[in-house]
Coordinates of C-alpha atoms and ligand atoms in Angstrom, one line a residue:
X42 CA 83.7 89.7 60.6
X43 CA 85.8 86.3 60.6
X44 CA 84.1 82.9 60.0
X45 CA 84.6 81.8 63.0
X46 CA 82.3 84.2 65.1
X47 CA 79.9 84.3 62.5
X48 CA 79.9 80.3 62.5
X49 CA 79.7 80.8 65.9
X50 CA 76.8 83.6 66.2
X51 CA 75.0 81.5 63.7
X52 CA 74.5 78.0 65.6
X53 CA 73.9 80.0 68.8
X54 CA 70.6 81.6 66.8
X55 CA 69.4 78.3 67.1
X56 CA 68.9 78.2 70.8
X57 CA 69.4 81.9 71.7
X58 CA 66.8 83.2 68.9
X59 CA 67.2 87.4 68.9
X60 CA 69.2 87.0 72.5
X61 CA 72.3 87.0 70.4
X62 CA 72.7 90.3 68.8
X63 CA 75.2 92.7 66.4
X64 CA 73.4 95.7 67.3
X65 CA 75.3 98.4 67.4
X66 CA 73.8 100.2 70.0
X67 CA 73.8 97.2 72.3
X68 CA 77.6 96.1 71.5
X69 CA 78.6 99.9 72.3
X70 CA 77.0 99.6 75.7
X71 CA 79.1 96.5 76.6
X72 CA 82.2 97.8 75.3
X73 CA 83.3 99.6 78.2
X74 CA 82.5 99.6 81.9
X75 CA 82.6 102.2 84.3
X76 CA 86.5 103.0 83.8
X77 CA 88.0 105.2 81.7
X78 CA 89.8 102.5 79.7
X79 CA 89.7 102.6 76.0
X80 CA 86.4 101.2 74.5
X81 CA 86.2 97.8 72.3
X82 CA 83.2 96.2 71.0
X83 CA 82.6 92.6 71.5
X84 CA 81.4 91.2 67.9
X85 CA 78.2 89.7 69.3
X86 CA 76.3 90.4 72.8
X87 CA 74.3 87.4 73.9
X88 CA 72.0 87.5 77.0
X89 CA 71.7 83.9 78.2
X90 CA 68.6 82.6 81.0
X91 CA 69.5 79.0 81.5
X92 CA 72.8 77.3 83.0
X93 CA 72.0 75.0 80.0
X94 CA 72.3 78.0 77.1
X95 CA 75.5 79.2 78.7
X96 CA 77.2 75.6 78.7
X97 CA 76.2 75.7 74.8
X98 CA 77.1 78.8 74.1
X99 CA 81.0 78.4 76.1
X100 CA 81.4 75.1 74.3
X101 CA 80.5 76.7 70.8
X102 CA 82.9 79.6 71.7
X103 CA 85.6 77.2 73.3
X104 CA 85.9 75.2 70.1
X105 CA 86.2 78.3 67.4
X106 CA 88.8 79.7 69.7
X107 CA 86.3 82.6 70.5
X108 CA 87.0 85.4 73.3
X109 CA 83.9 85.5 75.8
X110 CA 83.5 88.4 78.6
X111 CA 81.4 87.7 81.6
X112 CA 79.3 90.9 82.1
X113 CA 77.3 91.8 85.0
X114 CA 76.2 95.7 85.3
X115 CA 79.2 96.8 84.2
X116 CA 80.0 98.7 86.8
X117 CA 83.6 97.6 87.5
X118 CA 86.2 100.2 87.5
X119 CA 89.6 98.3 85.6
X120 CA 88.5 97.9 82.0
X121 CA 87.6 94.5 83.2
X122 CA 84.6 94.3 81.0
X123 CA 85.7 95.2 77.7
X124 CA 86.2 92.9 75.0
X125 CA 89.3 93.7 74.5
X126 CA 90.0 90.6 71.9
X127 CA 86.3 91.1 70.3
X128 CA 84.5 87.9 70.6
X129 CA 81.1 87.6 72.6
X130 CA 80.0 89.7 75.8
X131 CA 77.6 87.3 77.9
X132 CA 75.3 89.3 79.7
X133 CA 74.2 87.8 82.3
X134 CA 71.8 90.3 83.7
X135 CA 68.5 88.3 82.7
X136 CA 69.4 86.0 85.7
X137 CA 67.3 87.6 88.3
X138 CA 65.5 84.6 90.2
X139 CA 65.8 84.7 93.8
X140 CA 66.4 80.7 94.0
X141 CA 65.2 80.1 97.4
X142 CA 65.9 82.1 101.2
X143 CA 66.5 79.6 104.4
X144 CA 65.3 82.3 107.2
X145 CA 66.6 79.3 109.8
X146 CA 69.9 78.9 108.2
X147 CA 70.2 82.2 107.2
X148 CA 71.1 81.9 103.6
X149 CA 69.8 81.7 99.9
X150 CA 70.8 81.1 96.5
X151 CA 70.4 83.4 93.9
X152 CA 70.9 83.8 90.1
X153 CA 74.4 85.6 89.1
X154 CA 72.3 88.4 87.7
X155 CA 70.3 89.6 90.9
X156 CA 71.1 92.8 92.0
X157 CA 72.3 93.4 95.7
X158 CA 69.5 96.1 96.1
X159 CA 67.1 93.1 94.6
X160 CA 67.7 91.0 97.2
X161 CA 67.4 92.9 100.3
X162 CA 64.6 94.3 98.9
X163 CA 63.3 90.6 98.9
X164 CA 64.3 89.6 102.4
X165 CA 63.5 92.8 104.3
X166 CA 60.8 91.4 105.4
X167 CA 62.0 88.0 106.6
X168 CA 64.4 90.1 109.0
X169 CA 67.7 89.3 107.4
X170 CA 69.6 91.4 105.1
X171 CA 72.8 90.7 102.3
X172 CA 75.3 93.2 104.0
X173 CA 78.5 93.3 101.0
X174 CA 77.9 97.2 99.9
X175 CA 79.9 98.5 97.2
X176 CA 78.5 102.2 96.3
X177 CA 76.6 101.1 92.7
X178 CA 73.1 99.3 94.0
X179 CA 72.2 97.7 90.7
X180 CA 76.0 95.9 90.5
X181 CA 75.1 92.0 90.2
X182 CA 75.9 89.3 92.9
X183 CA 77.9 87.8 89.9
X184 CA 79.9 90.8 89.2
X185 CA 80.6 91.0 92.8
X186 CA 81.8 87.8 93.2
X187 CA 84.1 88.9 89.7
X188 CA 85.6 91.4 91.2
X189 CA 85.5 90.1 95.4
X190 CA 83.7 92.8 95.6
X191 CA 83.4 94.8 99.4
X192 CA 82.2 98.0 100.3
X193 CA 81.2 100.6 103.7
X194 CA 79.9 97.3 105.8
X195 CA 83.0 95.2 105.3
X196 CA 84.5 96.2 108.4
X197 CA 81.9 94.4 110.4
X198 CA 80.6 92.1 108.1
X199 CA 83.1 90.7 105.4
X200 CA 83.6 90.9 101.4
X201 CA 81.8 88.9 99.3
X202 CA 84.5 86.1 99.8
X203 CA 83.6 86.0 103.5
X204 CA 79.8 85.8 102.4
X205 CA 79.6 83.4 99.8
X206 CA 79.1 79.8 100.4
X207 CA 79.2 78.3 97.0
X208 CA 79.1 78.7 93.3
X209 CA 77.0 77.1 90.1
X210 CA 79.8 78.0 87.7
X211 CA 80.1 76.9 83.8
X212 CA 83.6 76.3 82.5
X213 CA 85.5 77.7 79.4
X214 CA 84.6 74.1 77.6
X215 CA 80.9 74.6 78.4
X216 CA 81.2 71.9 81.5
X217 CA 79.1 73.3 84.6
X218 CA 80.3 72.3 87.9
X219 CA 79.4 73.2 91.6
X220 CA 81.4 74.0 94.8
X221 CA 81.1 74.2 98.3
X222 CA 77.5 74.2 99.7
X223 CA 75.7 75.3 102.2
X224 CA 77.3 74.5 105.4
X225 CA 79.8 77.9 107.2
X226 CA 82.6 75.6 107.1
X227 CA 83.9 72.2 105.7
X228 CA 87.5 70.7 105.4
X229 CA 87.2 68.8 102.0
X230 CA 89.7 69.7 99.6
X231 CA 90.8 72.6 97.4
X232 CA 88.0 75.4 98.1
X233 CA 87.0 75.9 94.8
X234 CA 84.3 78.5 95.7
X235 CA 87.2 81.1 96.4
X236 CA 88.9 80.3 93.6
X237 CA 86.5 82.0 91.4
X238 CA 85.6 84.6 93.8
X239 CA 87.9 87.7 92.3
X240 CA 88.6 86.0 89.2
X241 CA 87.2 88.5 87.3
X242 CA 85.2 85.9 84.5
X243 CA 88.8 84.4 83.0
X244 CA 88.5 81.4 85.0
X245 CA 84.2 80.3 84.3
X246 CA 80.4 82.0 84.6
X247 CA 79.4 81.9 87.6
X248 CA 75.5 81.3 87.4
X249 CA 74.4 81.3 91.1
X250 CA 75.5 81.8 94.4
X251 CA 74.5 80.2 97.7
X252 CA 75.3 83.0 100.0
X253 CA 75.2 83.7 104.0
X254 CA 72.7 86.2 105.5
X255 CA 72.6 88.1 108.6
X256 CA 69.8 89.6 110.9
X257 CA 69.2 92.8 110.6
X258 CA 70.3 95.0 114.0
X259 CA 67.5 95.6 116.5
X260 CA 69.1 99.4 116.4
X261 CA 71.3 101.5 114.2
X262 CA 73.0 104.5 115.0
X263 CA 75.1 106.7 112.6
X264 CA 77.2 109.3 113.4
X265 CA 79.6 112.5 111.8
X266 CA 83.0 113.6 113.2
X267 CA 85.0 116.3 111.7
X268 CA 88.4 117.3 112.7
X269 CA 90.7 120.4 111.8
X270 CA 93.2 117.8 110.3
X271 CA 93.3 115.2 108.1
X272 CA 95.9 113.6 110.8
X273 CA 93.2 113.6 113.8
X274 CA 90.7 111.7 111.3
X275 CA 93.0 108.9 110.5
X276 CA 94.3 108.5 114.1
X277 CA 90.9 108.5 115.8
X278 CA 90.6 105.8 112.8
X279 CA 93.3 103.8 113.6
X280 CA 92.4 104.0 117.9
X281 CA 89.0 103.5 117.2
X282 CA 89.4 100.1 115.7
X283 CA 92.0 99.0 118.0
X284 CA 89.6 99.4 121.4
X285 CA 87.5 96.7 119.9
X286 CA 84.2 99.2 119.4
X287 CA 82.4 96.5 116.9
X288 CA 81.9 99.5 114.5
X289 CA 79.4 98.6 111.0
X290 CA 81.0 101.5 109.2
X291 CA 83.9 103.8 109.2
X292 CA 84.5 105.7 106.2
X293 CA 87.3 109.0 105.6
X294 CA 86.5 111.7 103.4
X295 CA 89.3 114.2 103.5
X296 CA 88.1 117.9 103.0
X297 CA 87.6 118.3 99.3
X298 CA 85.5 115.1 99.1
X299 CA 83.9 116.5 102.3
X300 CA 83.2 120.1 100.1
X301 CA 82.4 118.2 97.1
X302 CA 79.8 116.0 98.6
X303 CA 78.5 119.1 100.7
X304 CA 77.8 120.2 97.1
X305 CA 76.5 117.4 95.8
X306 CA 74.3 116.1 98.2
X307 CA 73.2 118.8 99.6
X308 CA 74.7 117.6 103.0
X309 CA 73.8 119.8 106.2
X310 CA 75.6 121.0 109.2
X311 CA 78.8 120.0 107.8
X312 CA 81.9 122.1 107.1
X313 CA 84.5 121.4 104.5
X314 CA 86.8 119.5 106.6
X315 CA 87.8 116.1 106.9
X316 CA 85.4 114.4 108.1
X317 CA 84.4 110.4 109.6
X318 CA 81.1 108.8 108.5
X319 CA 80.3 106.0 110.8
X320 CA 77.5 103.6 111.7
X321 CA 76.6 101.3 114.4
X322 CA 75.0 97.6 115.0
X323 CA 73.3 96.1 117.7
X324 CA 70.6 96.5 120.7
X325 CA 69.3 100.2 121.3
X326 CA 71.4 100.5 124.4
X327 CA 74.5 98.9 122.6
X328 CA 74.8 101.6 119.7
X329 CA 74.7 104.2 121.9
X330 CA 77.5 102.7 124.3
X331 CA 79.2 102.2 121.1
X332 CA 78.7 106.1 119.8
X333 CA 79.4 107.4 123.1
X334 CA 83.0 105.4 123.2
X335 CA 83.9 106.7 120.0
X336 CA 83.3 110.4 120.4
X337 CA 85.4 110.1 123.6
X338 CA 88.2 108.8 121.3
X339 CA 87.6 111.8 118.8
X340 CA 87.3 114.2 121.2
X341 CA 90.8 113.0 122.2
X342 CA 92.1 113.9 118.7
X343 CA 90.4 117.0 119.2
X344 CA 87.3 116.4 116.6
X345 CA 85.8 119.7 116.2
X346 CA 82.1 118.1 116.0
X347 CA 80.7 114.8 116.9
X348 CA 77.1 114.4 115.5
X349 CA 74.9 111.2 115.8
X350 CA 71.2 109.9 115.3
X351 CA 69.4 106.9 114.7
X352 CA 66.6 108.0 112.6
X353 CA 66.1 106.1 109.0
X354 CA 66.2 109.8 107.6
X355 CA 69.4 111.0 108.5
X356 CA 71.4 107.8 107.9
X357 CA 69.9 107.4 104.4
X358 CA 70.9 110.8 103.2
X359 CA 74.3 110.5 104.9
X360 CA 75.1 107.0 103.2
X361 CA 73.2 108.1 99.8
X362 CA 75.6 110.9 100.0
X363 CA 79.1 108.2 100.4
X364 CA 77.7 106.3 97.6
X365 CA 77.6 109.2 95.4
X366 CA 81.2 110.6 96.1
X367 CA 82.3 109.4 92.5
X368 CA 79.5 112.2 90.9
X369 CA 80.3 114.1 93.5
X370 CA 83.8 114.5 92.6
X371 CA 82.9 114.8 88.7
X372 CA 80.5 117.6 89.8
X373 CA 83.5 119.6 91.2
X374 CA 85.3 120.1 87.4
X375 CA 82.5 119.1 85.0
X376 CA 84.3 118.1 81.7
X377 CA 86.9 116.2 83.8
X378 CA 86.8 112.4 83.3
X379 CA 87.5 110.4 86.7
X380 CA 90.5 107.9 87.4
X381 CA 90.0 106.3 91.1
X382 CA 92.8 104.4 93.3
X383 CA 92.1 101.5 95.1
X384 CA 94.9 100.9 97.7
X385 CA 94.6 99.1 101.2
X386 CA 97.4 98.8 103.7
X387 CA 97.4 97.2 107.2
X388 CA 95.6 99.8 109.3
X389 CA 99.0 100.7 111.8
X390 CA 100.4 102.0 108.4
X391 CA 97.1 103.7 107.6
X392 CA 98.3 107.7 109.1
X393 CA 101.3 107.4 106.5
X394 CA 99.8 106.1 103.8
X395 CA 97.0 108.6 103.6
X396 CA 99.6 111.9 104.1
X397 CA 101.5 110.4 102.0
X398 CA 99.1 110.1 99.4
X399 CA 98.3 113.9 100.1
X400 CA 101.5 114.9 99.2
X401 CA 102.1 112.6 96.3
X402 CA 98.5 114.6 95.0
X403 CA 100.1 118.4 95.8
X404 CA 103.2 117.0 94.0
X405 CA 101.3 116.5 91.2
X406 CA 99.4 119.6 90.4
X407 CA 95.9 117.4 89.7
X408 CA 92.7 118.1 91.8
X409 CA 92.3 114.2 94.0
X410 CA 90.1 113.4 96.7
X411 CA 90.8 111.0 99.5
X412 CA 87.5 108.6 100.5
X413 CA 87.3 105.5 101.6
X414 CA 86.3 102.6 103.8
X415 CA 89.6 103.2 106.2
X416 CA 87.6 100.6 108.8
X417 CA 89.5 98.1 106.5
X418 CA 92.7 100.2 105.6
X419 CA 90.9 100.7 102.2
X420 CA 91.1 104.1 100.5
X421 CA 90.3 105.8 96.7
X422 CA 92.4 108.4 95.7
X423 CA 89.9 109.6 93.4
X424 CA 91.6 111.8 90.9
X425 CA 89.7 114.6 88.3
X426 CA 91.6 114.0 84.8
X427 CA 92.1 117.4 83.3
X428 CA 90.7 117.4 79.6
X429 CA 94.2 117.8 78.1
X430 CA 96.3 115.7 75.7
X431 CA 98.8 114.3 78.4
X432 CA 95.7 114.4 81.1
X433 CA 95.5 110.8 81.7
X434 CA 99.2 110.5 82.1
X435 CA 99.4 112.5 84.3
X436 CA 96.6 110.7 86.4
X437 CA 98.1 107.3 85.6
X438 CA 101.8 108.7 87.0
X439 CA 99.8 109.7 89.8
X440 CA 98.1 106.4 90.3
X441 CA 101.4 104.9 90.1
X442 CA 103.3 106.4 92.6
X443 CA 100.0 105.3 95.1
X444 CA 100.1 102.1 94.3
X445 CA 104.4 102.2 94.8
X446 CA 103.8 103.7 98.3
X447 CA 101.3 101.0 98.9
X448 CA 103.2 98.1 97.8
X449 CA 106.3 100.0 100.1
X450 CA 104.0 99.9 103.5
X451 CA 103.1 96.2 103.1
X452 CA 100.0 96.7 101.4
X453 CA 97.9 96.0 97.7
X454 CA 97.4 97.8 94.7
X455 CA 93.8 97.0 94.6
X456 CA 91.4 96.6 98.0
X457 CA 88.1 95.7 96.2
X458 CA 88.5 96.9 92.6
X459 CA 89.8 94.2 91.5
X460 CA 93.0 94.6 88.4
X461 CA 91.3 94.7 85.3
X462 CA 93.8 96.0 82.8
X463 CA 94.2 99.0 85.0
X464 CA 96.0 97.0 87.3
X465 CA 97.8 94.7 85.9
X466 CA 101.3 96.1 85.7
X467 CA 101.7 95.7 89.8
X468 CA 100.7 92.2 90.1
X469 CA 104.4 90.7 89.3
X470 CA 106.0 93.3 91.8
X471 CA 103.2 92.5 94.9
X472 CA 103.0 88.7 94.1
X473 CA 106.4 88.1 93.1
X474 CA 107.2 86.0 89.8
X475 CA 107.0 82.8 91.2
X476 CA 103.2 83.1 92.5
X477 CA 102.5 84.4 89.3
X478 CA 103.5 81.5 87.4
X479 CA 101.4 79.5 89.7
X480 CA 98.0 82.1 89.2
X481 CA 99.0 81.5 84.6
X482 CA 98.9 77.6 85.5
X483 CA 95.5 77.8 87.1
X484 CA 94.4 79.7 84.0
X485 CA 95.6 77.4 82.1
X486 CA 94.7 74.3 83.7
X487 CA 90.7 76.3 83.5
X488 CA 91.0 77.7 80.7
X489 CA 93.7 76.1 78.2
X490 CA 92.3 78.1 75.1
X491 CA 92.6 81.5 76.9
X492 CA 89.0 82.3 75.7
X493 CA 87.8 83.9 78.9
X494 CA 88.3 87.5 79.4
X495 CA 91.3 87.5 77.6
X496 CA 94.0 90.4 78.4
X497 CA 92.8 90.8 82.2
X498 CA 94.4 90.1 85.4
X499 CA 98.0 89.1 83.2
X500 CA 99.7 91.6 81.1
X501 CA 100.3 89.5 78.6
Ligands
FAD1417 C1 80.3 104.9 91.7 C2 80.9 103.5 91.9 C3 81.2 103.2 93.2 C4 81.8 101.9 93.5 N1 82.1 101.6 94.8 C5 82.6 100.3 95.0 C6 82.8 99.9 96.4 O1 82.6 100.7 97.3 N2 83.3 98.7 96.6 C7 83.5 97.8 95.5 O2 83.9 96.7 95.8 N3 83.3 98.1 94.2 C8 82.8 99.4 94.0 N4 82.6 99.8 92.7 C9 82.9 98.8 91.6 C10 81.7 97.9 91.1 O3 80.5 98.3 91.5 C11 82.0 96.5 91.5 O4 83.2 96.1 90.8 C12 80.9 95.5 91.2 O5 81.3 94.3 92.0 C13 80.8 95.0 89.7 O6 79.5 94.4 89.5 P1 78.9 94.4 88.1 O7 77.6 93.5 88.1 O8 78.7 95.7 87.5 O9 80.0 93.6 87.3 P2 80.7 93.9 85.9 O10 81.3 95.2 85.9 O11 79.7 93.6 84.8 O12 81.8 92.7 85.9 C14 82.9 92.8 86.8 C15 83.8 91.6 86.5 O13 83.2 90.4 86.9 C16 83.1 89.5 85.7 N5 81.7 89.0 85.9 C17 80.5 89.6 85.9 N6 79.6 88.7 86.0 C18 80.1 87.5 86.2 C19 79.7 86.1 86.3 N7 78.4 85.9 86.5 N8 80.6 85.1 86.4 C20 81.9 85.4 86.2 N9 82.4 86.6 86.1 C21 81.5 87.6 86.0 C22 83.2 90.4 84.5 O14 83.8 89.7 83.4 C23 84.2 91.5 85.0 O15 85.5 91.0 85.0 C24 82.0 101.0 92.4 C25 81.7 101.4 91.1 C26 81.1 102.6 90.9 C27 80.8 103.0 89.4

């Protein structure tokens, strides 16, 4: 180990104690996250409980020139949490204090370790809930705001950009600032807050989050439709969100992920074909106005079955099973390792995208699912890498050619993902060079050592 990190490990003993390790086991575990990058372990892990410990620890690490990765649950999909340069993983999962819940504003701060599931566990009974859903409930607020994290309720309720109000957030040189604050708007400056949201840890920690609440709907209805074609899905998608129905959820699962989950989860009454989960918010009467106007809109793209109900029950087990599409889609070719898409486009281009994507799949001779939160344009290709030497190439010239015929309709190579290292190599081409340069001179201006995250978001 250089002298450098072990100078470093060694003063940080003094106020971390045995919460800055070089076990093995523990530097293995936060050597990947949930991607299918290739591992590297961090020197030194070091789980930190105080704004104050961080700001030491980033100012030790800041002047020895020492790489450190922000890591959450590390549940991110891009690589984005391996240490790719070694250095120190700060875990910053020990940060689990609910700060404090305003039920009359409607907001709280928490820690940047609390988990999503945490916290509306906490306010369920104060009649509010934290709606940003990605499918993994013990992700971290922190991670979420790493990655702008969204999920299935971001069609009616936002990302986390659209839920966060401000940010405690300790700098590469160990200096802790704070941004915004807790009114829903204010016209003071550069926002800050946003900066950091999606900047996957290379810009500071984030180590808590004032963040906006919402009441939780008087009634919720959820619903199945399944059509003969993958082409009625994605239209009744597209007509559905243009009449205005203020819909909570609309996902697509085209008919493999609709077999595999049937599998998986054990899902009744449904037939492998392409199918539409949805769910909606508001008064009794309203969800079922809102139901009843979007079966007639399937039934006009000739749906084949139009299934609702507003018991707890049945919409648990149906959003349990869209959470676990990922296992579902292992499940279907045990032994395969997984390789998921990201891309978003604006909804109008939503029909060619998707059949487009379905034929880029056939052309490639690899087993894909299509699933997604198409309420936003959002979709994962989610592709089964066979366990063969040229496997992941294969999946990768696969992911490629998605990402080109994103990036061709006016769209992103990454709808809540984030880039990691998977990413990367499309930024340039969707950004263009110029608002590149101005994204490295940020990171500089933040970061002028490069310790944070290095070898994320930039290629080089
Ligand atoms: C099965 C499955 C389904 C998923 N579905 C979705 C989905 O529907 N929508 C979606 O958006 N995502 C989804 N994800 C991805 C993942 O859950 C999100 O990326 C999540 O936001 C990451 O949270 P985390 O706590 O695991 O962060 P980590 O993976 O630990 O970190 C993510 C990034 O944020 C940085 N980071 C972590 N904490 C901080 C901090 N406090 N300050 C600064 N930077 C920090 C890390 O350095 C890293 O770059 C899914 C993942 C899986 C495995």
């Amino acid at each position: 180990m250089p002298r450098a990190i072990e100078d470093v490990i060694a003063a940080a003993r003094d106020f971390l104690g045995e919460r800055i390790t070089t076990n093995v086991a523990l530097r293995e575990h936060h050597s990947h996250g949930q991607d299918p990058h290739k591992p590297h372990l961090p020197d030194a892990v070091a789980f930190i409980e105080t704004g104050e410990e961080a700001s030491r620890l980033l100012a030790l690490c800041h002047a020895q020139n020492i790489p450190v990765v922000p890591f959450g649950a590390g549940s991110s999909l891009e690589g984005h949490v391996t240490p790719v340069r070694g250095g120190i993983s700060l875990d910053l999962s020990h940060l689990t204090e609910i700060l404090d819940v305003s039920q009359p504003d409607m907001d709280c701060r928490v820690q940047a370790g609390v988990t999503r599931e945490q916290l509306n566990e906490h306010l369920r009974d104060q009649g509010l809930f934290f709606p940003v859903d990605p499918g993994t409930p013990h992700c971290t607020i922190g991670g979420m705001c790493g990655t702008r994290a969204s999920g299935t309720n971001a069609v009616r309720y936002g990302t986390i950009r659209e839920n966060v109000l401000g940010l405690t957030v300790v700098l590469a040189d160990g200096t802790m600032i704070k941004t915004g604050g807790r009114v829903r708007k204010a016209s003071n400056g550069y926002d800050l807050t946003h900066l950091f949201i999606g900047s996957e840890g290379t810009l500071g920690v984030i180590m808590e989050i004032q963040l906006r609440l919402h009441p939780i709907p008087d009634a919720i209805s959820a619903a199945t439709c399944q059509f003969p074609s993958l082409k009625g899905a994605v239209e009744t998608v597209i007509a559905i969100l243009q009449s205005g129905i203020p819909v909570a959820r609309l996902e697509l699962l085209d008919e493999l992920q609709t077999q595999a989950c049937i599998a998986y989860s054990k899902l009744e009454g449904l037939e492998p074909l392409p199918t539409l989960f949805l769910e909606f918010h508001g008064s009794k009467a309203g969800v079922e106005e809102q139901a009843r106007q979007a079966e007639e809109i399937a039934a006009s793209y000739e749906a084949s079955s139009f299934a609702w109900a507003m018991d707890t029950e049945t919409r648990t087990r149906l959003w349990k099973a869209r959470h676990d599409v990922y296992w579902a889609v292992q499940g279907l070719r045990p032994g395969h390792k997984v390789l998921t898409a990201d891309t978003i486009v604006p909804i109008s281009k939503l029909d060619d995208a998707i059949l487009g994507v379905k034929e880029d799949i056939a052309g490639s001779g690899l087993a894909a699912t299509v699933v997604g939160h198409v309420g936003d344009g959002n979709f994962h290709t989610v592709i089964l890498v066979p366990p063969e030497p040229d496997g992941m190439d294969r999946a990768w010239a696969l992911d490629r050619r998605i990402v080109a015929r994103a990036l061709a309709l006016g769209g992103s190579c990454s709808g809540e993902h984030g880039v990691g290292i998977g990413k990367r190599e499309f930024l340039e081409a969707e950004h263009g060079p110029e608002a590149l340069a101005v994204m490295r001179s940020i990171k500089k201006a933040l970061d002028p050592r490069g310790i944070l995250n290095p070898g994320k978001i930039f290629l080089n």
